[in-house]
Tab-separated table of C-alpha atoms in Angstrom:
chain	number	residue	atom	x	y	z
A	744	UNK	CA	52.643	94.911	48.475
A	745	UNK	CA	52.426	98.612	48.183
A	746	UNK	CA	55.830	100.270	49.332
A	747	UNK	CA	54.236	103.215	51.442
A	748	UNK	CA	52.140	100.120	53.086
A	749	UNK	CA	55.498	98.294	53.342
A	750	UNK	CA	57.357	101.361	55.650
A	751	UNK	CA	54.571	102.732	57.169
A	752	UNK	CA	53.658	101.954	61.165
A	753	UNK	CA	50.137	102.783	62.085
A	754	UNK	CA	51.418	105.929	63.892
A	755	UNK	CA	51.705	109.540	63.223
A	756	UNK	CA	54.557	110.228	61.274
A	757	UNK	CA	56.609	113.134	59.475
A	758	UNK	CA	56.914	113.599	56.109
A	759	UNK	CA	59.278	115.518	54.541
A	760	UNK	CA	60.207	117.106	50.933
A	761	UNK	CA	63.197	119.137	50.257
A	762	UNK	CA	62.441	121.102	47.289
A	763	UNK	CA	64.862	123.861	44.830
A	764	UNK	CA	62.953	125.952	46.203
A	765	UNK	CA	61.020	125.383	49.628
A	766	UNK	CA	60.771	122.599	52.095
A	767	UNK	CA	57.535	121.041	53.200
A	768	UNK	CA	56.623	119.102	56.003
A	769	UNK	CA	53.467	117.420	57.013
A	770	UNK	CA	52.542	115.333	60.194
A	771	UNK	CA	50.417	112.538	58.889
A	772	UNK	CA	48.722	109.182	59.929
A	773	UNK	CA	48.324	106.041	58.386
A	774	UNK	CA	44.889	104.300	59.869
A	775	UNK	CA	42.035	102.127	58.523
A	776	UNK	CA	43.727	101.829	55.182
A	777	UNK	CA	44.226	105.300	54.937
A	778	UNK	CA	47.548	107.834	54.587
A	779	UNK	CA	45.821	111.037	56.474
A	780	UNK	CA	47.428	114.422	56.701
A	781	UNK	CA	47.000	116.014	60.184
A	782	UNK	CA	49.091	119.148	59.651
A	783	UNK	CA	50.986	120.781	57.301
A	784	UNK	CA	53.446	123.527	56.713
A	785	UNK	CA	56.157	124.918	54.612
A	786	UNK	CA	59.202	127.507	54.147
A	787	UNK	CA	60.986	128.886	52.038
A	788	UNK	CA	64.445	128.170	51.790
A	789	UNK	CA	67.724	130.352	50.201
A	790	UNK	CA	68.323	129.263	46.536
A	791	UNK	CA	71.937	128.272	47.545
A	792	UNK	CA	70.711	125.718	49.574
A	793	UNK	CA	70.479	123.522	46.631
A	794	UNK	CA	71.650	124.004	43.525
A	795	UNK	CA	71.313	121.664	40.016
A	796	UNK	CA	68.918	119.429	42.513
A	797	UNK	CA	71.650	118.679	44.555
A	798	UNK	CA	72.555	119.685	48.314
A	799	UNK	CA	74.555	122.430	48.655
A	800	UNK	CA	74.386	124.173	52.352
A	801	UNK	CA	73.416	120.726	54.571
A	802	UNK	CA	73.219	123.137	57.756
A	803	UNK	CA	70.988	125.466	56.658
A	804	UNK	CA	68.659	122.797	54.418
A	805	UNK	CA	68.579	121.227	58.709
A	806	UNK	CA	67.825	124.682	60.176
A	807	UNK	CA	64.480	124.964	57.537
A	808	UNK	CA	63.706	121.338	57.778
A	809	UNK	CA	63.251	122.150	61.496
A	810	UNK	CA	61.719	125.216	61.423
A	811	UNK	CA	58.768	124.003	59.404
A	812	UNK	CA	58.571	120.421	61.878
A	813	UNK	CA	58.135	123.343	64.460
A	814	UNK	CA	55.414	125.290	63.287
A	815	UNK	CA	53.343	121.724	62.281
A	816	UNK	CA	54.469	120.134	65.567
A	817	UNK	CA	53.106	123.434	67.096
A	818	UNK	CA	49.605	123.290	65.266
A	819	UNK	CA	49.449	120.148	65.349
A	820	UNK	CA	50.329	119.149	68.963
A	821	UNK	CA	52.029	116.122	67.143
A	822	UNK	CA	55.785	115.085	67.087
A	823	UNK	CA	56.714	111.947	65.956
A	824	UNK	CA	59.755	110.398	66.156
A	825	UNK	CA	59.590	108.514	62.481
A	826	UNK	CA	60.468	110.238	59.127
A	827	UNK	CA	60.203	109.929	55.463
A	828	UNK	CA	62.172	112.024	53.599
A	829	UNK	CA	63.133	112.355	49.728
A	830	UNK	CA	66.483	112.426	48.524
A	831	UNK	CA	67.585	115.955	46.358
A	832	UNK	CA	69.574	114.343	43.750
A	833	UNK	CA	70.089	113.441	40.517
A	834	UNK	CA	72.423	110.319	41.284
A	835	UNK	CA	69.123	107.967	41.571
A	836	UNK	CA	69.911	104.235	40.022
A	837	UNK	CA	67.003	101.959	39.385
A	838	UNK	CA	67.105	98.361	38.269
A	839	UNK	CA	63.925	96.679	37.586
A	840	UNK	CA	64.287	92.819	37.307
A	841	UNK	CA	62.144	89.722	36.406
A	842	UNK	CA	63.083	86.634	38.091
A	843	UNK	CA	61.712	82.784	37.065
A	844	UNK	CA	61.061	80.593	40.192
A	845	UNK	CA	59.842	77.031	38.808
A	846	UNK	CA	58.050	75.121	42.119
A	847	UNK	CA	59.637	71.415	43.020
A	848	UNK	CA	55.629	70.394	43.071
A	849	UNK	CA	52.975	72.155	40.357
A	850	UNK	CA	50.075	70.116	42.498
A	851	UNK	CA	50.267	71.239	45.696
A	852	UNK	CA	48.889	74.915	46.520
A	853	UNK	CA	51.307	77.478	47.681
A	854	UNK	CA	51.025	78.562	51.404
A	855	UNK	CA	52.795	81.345	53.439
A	856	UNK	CA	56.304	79.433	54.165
A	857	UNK	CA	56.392	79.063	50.604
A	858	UNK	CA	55.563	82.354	49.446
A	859	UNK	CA	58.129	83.436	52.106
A	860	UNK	CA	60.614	81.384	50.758
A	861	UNK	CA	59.851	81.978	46.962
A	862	UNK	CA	60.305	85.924	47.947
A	863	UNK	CA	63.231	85.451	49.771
A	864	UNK	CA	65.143	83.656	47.289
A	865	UNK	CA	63.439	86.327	44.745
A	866	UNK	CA	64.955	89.437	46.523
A	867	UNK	CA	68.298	88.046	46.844
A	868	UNK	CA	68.602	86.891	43.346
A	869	UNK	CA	67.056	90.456	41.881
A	870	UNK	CA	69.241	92.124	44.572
A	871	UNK	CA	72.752	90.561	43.055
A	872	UNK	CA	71.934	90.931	39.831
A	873	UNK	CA	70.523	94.136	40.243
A	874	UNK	CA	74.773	94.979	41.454
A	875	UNK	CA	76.758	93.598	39.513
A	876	UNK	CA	74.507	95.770	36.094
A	877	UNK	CA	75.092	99.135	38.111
A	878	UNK	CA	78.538	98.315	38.696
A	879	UNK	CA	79.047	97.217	35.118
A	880	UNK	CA	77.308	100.592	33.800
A	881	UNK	CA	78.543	103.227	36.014
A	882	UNK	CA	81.362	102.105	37.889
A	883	UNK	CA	79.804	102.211	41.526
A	884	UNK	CA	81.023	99.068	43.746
A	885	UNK	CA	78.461	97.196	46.451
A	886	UNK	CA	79.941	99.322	49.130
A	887	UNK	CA	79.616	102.702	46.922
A	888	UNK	CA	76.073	102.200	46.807
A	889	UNK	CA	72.956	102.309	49.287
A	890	UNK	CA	69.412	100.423	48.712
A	891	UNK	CA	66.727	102.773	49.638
A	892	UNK	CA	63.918	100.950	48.120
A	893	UNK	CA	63.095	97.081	47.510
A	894	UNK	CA	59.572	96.096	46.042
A	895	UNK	CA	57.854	93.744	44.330
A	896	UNK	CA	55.911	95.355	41.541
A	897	UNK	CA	54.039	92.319	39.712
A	898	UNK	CA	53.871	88.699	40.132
A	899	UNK	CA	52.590	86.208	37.564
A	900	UNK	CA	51.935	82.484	37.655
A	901	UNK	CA	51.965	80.890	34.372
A	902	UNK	CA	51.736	83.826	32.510
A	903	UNK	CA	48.401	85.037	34.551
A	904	UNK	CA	49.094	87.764	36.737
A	905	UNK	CA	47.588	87.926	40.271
A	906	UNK	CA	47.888	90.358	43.692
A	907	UNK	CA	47.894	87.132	45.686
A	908	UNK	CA	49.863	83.661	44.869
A	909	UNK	CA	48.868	81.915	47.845
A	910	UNK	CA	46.454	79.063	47.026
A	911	UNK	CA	47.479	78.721	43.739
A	912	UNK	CA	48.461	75.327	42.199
A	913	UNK	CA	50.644	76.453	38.908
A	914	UNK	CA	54.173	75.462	38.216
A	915	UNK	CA	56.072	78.655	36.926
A	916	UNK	CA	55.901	81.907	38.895
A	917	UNK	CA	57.213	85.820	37.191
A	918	UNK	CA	58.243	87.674	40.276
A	919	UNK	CA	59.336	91.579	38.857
A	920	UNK	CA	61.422	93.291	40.919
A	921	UNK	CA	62.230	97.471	41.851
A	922	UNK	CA	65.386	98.148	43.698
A	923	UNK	CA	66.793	101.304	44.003
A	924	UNK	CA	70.084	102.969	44.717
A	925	UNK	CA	72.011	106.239	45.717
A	926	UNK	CA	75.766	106.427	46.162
A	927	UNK	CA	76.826	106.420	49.767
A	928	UNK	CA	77.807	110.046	49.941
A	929	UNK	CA	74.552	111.179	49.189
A	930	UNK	CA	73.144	108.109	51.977
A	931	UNK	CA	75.146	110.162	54.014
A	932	UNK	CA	74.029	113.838	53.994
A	933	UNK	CA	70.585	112.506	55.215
A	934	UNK	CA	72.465	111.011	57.992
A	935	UNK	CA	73.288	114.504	58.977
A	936	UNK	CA	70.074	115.465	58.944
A	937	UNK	CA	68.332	113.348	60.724
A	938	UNK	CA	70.812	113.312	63.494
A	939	UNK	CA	70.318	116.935	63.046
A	940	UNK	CA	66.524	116.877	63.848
A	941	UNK	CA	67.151	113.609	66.281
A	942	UNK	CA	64.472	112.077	64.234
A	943	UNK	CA	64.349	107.913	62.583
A	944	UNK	CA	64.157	108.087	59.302
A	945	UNK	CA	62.108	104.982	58.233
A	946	UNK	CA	62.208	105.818	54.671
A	947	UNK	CA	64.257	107.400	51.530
A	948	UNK	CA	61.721	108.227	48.871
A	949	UNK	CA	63.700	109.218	46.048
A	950	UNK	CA	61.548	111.448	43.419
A	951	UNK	CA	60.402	108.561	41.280
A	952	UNK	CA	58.024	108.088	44.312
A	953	UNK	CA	56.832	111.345	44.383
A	954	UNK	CA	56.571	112.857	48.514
A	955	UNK	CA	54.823	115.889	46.490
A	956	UNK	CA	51.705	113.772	45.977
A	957	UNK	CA	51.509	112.889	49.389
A	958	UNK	CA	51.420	116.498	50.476
């Protein structure tokens, strides 16, 4: 499962990027399969705004953010209430896991509840584990940090990988694993903003995920 597919309603929705050096947002829609840009616009922000990729002014990074949601809310008659925004920083911890799952019966074909439950046990395992190595490398407790993302990026079963486990009969199955953190303080200077802008953010893309590409 794709993560934009994952976070994304079929509704028009604001995306935005806070760059060094400008900030960009675009009104798109997600339809038919499709991630569609309706409008787009950016500004220019001050150079103090952020400095060594990290926030420096939050007020005035909120005063350009909504400036430019204007002007493509504006043009675009448009203004949703959902956002995804990227996250200016540096401090970006990602863990990548592969987790075993053996099946209690190799014969039988796996359906939805047991996909369900093979991904739930999955996530939680690759979630823990995925803690207590950032803790053990840089210090940061569970209630330091904040997941942003959580994705499955390959699955295998018996060594053959596959986009779709259900209906298969095999014994072992490779789930790998992306979760990924920011410390708390940074979780909350988006807070600020999108109580700022009175906007849901639905998403934290940090720049691994790339909102530039998008655009």
């Amino acid at each position: 499962m794709s993560f934009i597919d994952k976070i994304l309603p079929t509704k028009k929705i604001l995306v935005v990027d806070i760059g060094t050096y400008k900030v960009k947002a675009a009104i798109c829609e997600q339809k038919d399969g499709n991630f569609d840009i309706i409008w787009y616009w950016e500004k220019r922000q001050e150079t103090s705004d952020i400095i060594h990729w990290e926030i420096w002014n939050i007020e005035w990074i909120c005063e350009t953010i909504e400036s430019a949601f204007i002007k493509a809310s504006l043009e675009s008659e448009a203004n949703p209430k959902d956002m995804i925004i990227n996250i200016p920083t540096s401090h970006v911890i990602s863990e990548v896991n592969k987790i075993n799952y053996k099946r209690d019966n190799k014969n039988t074909w796996i359906d939805l509840r047991e996909l369900d439950e093979m991904i739930a046990k999955v996530e939680y395992l690759s979630l823990e584990k995925a803690k207590k190595s950032i803790t053990e490398k840089t210090g940061y407790s569970d209630i330091d940090m904040k997941l942003i993302v959580s994705s499955i990026t390959k699955i295998s079963i018996d060594g053959q990988q596959v986009t779709n486990p259900i209906g298969f009969t095999w014994e072992n199955v490779s789930i790998s694993t992306l979760n990924i953190f920011i410390p708390l303080s940074k979780y909350n200077l988006l807070q600020t903003i999108w109580t700022y802008l009175n906007k849901n953010i639905v998403s934290i893309v940090p720049l691994e995920f790339s909102i530039p590409k998008l655009i």
